[in-house]
Coordinates of C-alpha atoms in Angstrom, one line a residue:
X1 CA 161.6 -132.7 144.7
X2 CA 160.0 -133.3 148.1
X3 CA 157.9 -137.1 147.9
X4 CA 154.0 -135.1 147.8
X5 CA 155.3 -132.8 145.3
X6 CA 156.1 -136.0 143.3
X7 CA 153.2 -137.4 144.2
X8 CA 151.0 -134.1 143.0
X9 CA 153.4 -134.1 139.7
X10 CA 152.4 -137.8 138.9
X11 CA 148.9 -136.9 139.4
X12 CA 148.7 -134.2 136.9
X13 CA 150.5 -136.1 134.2
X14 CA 148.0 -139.1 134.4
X15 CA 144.8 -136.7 134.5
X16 CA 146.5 -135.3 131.0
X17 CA 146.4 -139.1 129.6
X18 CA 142.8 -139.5 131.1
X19 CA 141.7 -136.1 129.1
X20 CA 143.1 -137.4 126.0
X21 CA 141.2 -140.7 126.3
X22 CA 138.0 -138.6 127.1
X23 CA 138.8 -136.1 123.8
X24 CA 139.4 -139.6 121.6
X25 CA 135.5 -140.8 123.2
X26 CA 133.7 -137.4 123.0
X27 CA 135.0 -137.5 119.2
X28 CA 133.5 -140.7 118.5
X29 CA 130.0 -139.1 120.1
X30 CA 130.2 -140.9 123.3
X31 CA 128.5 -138.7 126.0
X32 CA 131.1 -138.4 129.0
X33 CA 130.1 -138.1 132.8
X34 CA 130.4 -139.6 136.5
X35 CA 129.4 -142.8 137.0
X36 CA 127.8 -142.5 140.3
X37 CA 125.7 -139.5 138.3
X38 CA 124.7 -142.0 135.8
X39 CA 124.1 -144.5 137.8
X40 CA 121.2 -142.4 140.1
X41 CA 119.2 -141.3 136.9
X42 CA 120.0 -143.6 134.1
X43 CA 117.1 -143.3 132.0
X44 CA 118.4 -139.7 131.7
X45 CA 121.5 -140.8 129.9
X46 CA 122.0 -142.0 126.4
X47 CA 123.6 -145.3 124.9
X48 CA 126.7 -144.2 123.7
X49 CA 128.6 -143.2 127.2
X50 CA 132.0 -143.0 128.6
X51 CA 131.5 -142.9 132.5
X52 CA 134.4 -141.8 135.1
X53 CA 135.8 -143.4 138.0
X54 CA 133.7 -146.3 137.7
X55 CA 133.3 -148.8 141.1
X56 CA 134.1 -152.5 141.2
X57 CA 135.2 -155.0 143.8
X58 CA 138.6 -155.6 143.8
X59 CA 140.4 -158.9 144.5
X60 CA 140.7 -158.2 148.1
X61 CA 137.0 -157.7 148.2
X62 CA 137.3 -154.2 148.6
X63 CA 136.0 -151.0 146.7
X64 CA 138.5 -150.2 143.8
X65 CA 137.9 -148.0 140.9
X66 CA 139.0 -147.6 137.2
X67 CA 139.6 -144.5 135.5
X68 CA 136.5 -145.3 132.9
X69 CA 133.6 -147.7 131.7
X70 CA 132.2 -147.2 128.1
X71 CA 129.1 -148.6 127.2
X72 CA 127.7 -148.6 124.1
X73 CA 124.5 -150.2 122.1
X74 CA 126.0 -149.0 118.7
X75 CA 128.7 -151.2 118.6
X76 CA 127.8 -153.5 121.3
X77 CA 130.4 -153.5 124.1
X78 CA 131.0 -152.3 127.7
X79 CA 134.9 -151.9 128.0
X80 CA 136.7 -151.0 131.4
X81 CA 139.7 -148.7 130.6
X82 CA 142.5 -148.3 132.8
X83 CA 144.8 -145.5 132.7
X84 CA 148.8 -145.9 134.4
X85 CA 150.9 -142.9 133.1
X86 CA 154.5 -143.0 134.8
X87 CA 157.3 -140.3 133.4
X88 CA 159.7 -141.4 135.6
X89 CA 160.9 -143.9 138.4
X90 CA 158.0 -144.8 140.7
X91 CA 155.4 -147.7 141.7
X92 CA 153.1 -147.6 139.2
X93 CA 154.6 -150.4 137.2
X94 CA 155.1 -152.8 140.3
X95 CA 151.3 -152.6 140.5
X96 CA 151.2 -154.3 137.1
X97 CA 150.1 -157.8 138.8
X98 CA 148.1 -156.4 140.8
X99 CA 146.0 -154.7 137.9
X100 CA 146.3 -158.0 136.1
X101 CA 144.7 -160.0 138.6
X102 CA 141.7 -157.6 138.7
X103 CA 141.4 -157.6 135.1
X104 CA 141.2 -161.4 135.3
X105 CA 139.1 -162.0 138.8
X106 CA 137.5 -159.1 139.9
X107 CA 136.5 -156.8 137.1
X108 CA 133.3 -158.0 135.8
X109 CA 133.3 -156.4 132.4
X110 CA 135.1 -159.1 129.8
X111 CA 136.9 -156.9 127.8
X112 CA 139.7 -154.6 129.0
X113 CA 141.9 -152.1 128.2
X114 CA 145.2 -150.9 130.1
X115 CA 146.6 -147.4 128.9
X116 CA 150.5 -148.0 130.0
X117 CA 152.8 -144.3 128.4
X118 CA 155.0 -142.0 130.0
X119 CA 158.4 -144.0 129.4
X120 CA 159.1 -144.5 133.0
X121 CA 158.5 -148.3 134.0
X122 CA 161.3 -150.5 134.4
X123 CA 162.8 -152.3 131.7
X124 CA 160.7 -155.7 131.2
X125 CA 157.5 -154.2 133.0
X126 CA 155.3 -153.3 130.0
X127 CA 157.0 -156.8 128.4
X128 CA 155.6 -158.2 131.4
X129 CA 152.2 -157.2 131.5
X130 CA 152.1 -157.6 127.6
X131 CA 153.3 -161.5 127.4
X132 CA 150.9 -161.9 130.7
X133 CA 147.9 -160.9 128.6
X134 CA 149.1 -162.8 125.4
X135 CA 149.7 -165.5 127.2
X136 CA 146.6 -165.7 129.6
X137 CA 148.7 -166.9 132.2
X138 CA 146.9 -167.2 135.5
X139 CA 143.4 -168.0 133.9
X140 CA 140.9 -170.8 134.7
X141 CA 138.2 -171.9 133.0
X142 CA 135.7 -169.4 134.6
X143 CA 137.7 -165.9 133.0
X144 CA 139.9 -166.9 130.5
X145 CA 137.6 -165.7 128.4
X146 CA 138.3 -161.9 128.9
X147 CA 139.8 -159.7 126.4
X148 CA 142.5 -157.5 127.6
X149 CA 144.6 -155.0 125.7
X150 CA 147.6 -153.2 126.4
X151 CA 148.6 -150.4 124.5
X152 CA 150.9 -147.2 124.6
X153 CA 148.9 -143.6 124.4
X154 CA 149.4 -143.6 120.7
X155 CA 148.1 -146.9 120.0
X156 CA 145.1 -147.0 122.3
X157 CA 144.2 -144.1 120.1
X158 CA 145.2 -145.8 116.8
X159 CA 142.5 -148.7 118.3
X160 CA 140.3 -146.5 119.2
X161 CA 139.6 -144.8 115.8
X162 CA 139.3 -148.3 114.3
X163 CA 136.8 -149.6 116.6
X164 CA 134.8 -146.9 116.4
X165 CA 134.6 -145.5 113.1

C-alpha cells in the first residue's frame, strides 16, 4: 500500500473512533457542532455541548487542535478529549510524549481525556502513557493538578455512561 493511501486509511479509521465518541455525547443530550461556529454566536448555543476540532496553543506556542471540548453546566465540567486510533504500525504512538506534554503545559482545560484503540502501538506505548498519567511524572506545582484519563474505545464509553447518567 503506497504511504498516502496509508495515510488516507489511517484517517478514516480514526474519524470512525471520533463518530463513536460523538454518538456516545449526542446520547447523553449534548448538542454537537464546530467550535469556531460556536464560538462566533454563543449565545445561540445551549450548555450541554460537544464542540469539534477545538484550538489551543501548543507547547511550541503554536496553533494545535484536539479532536473535541465538552462543556457542560449540568454536571459542571469542560473536558478536552483526544482521539489516537492506530490499527497497525505507524507514528501515532511515538507522539504519546508529545500529547502528554500538552495535556500537562499547554491545554488549558484541567481535566483530560486521551482515546488510545486500534491495537497497533508498540508494545509498552499505551503502558507508557498510562504509568505517565498515574504517576504525574513531569508536573510542577503550577499543573499537577490536571486530571487526565487514558482509556481504550470500550472503556471511554463505559466512563462515559457513568459520568453522565
Amino acid at each position: 500500500m503506497q504511504s498516502n493511501e496509508q495515510g488516507a486509511l489511517a484517517s478514516n479509521q480514526g474519524k470512525i473512533l471520533e463518530k463513536t465518541v460523538e454518538t456516545t455525547f449526542q446520547a447523553k443530550g449534548f448538542e454537537i457542532i464546530k467550535y469556531r461556529t460556536w464560538d462566533k454566536n454563543r449565545e445561540k448555543y445551549g450548555s450541554e455541548l460537544l464542540l469539534e476540532n477545538c484550538p489551543f496553543k501548543n507547547i511550541y506556542h503554536h496553533d494545535g487542535n484536539t479532536e473535541f471540548l465538552l462543556k457542560s453546566k449540568k454536571f459542571d465540567c469542560e473536558i478536552r478529549i483526544e482521539c489516537k486510533w492506530q490499527q497497525s504500525n505507524g507514528s501515532v504512538d511515538e507522539k504519546f510524549p508529545y500529547l502528554y506534554l500538552n495535556c500537562i503545559e499547554a491545554m488549558p482545560e484541567k481535566e483530560i481525556v486521551i482515546i488510545v484503540d486500534g491495537g497497533g502501538a508498540k508494545v509498552g506505548a499505551i503502558t507508557w502513557l498510562q504509568e505517565t498519567v498515574k504517576s504525574k511524572k513531569y508536573t510542577s506545582d503550577y499543573n499537577n493538578d490536571k486530571i487526565i484519563h487514558v482509556f481504550s474505545l470500550a472503556e471511554f464509553i463505559k466512563w462515559a455512561n457513568i459520568r453522565f447518567r
